[in-house]
Amino acid sequence: MNILVFLVPLALGLGLLGLAAFVWSMDSGQFDDLDGASHRVLSDADLPDRKP
Amino acid sequence: MAEISDFSIFVHPAADGGAAMDLAVDGIHCAACMRAIEKGLSSEPGMRSARVNLANKRVRVEWQADQLSPERILDRMEAIGFRAYPFASDRIESAEKREEKRLLLCLAVAGFAGMNIMLLSVSVWAGNASDITPETRDFFHWLSALIAIPTAAYAGRPFFESAARALRQRALNMDVPISLGVILALGMSVVETLNHAEHAYFDSAVMLLFFLLIGRYLDQSMRRRTRSVATNLAALKGESAVKFVSDTEICKVPVAAIRVGDRVLVRPGERVSVDGVVIEGRSEIDASLVTGETRPVPAMIGTDVYAGTLNLSGTLQIKVRAAEAGTLLAEVQKLLERATVSRSAYVQIADRAARLYSPLVHASALLTFLGWMFVGIGWHDSLIIAITVLIITCPCALGLAVPAVQVVAAGALFRSRVLLGSGDALERFAQADTIVFDKTGTLTLPRSGVLNIAAVDPELADLAGRMALSSKHPLAQALAKALGANVPVSNATEEAGSGVRAEIDGESAFFGRPALAGLEQEAEALALAMPGASMIGVRIGVRAALFAIGQEIRPDAGQTLQILRENGYAIEILSGDHEAAVAEVAAALGVEHFASAMKPADKIARLEALQREGRKVLMIGDGLNDAPALAAAHVSLSPIHAAHIAQAAADALFIGDELAPVAAALDIARRARQAMIQNLWLAVIYNLLAVPLAIAGYVTPLIAALAMSGSSVLVTLNALKVGWRRKSA
């Protein structure tokens, strides 16, 4: 059962990491325009060799 | 007097001498539009950033305040090919947005916590079936408690707060049994863990919160979306007023920037955008969108004018004022307040279900406890079983049953061009059995059209439209717009007060007063047939034609009313217009019951009479004079151009020139109500199956988890049906 010493903190840590990532993406406005995001992904305008 | 525009009210400061503004934009729907706007705006010198929000149809721009002006940005948007107008997001919308964000956070916390707890719970369930040691199990239970208790304290707040509110008012809503279930499940699990028991219900409590928060979040996001569409539509009307900034200087400002006491200039052909009193000038105004009366009324110094009226002939100066005693506005507001108070508080289906359901659940839990005590298994075991009953009956499906349907229905309504203000309006729509229409602006279009277009030679109509372009008279402008003319006739001259003269292909042409076109007798004959219309004549050489300009009936009104009648709705027209005009529309649409020259109080009196007969009335109207009736009716609907005060009183708005959204709204609402009731029955059946098991003491956390998610999925699928059938129809 010693394996639990590693696995349990790992599981909890992953959960917290997921939550933190979600909160971060929400605060940075990534869920504000879900319709637009699905179109933007097809746009080449953000490629480095072009003007943004 | 030079005229400048001033949008400063919409601009807010940004960091480092920048300025920012939100624009509502018409017609963005693809990646190409987004790129065109963002690229087009970014190429403007001084522009810091421009970002399109496709979901909300808005653009957020930020620029260097000393290098660029809001007017320049709007001009640029027009050059790119999009109509845009700035707006200040209102308090309600930002509050809705905050609430949406809070619910999403709660949902995320419950979701991630639920995943971790389930990881531990599944291990325990598997271990219980094989060889888990009691120490490991206790350790896992304590870990679960460590996650579940803070999670419930955070993610459960929307429910706890609402339950506390209900209890303070000595009422029961759905959130009371939910809160109780969650708190008892957690409390019991902690006690059980202390006793080294085999089962703990931490996962049930968090899962319950997760499912219910999904329902809450969907509900909230739909509401916020509806509101932002309404804000966009209001902004795109671009209502502005020409205000005197000094005695001689005028400036065009958005209506939002006008304050009581300001002086405003209204030129002929412009719509008055403020409420006030005339202090200079003399004119005739068309108040049809306010009072329903289609005949122009004279305006002189001291006349009250209202937002939404059209200035026809002379320039007016208006002093803006708030509602003062004795004005129509004050009377409407007084009636509105009374109507809002007297409207019987409608109890939503979900709350009615909760009122029946909560005592039943709590009583069965209590009886279970007493029953087991009587059998003699001891208070500890009896209590555990009683709490399991509470957990298993906790209205997971019940909490999702109604919001899930509301969200799907609001989406379906949205596609049918109806914006729903509140969720419970849906249920009231479904109950309506009588529909009362206002005439002007509701059954008819809010703008003028040519009523006898079929009787006019198309070539003459085309030339008349082109000549009308040379006139500033509102009727001529309406005609030009209705006929779609865009090439003015060369060498046309306007003679103020009579019409336009020109020479076309060597023939002298006249457009204007019927008498001057030699059509006096024809005009009188036509006026008898169309009492609400104004006449314009055109004569080119020997050919002549007469146009009747008036408010057209909405193109599909007859058809829609026919459908409504077939579906068993009683239909009435209550209008503020004069008898002849109302009778004409009623006859055209085949409506038997109508009343004319109704004051706001008369409309309410008629609605109350109908309600005393036991009818549930859907009121549809747009004018200032309709606002009290809209608030007094069981449920109400307004076209999107309606007066602000009417829009605020209505439960839902519909968009566009057609009346079809009304029939669609009623149809969707009926189906939605049906689905809600089915869902509630599904929840009842689920309880009938699960509760005996719980009372008998056979329910383990695994069974609770399966039952809970199973019933939630079932209820959600049933709700989706409301949207699916719509597509195939």
PDB file of C-alpha atoms in Angstrom, chain A residues 8-9 35 50:
ATOM      1  CA  VAL A   8      -2.955   9.997  -3.709  1.00  0.00           C
ATOM      2  CA  PRO A   9      -1.055  13.319  -3.729  1.00  0.00           C
ATOM      3  CA  ASP A  35     -18.511  30.874 -31.467  1.00  0.00           C
ATOM      4  CA  ARG A  50       2.171  37.849 -41.522  1.00  0.00           C
TER       5      ARG A  50
END
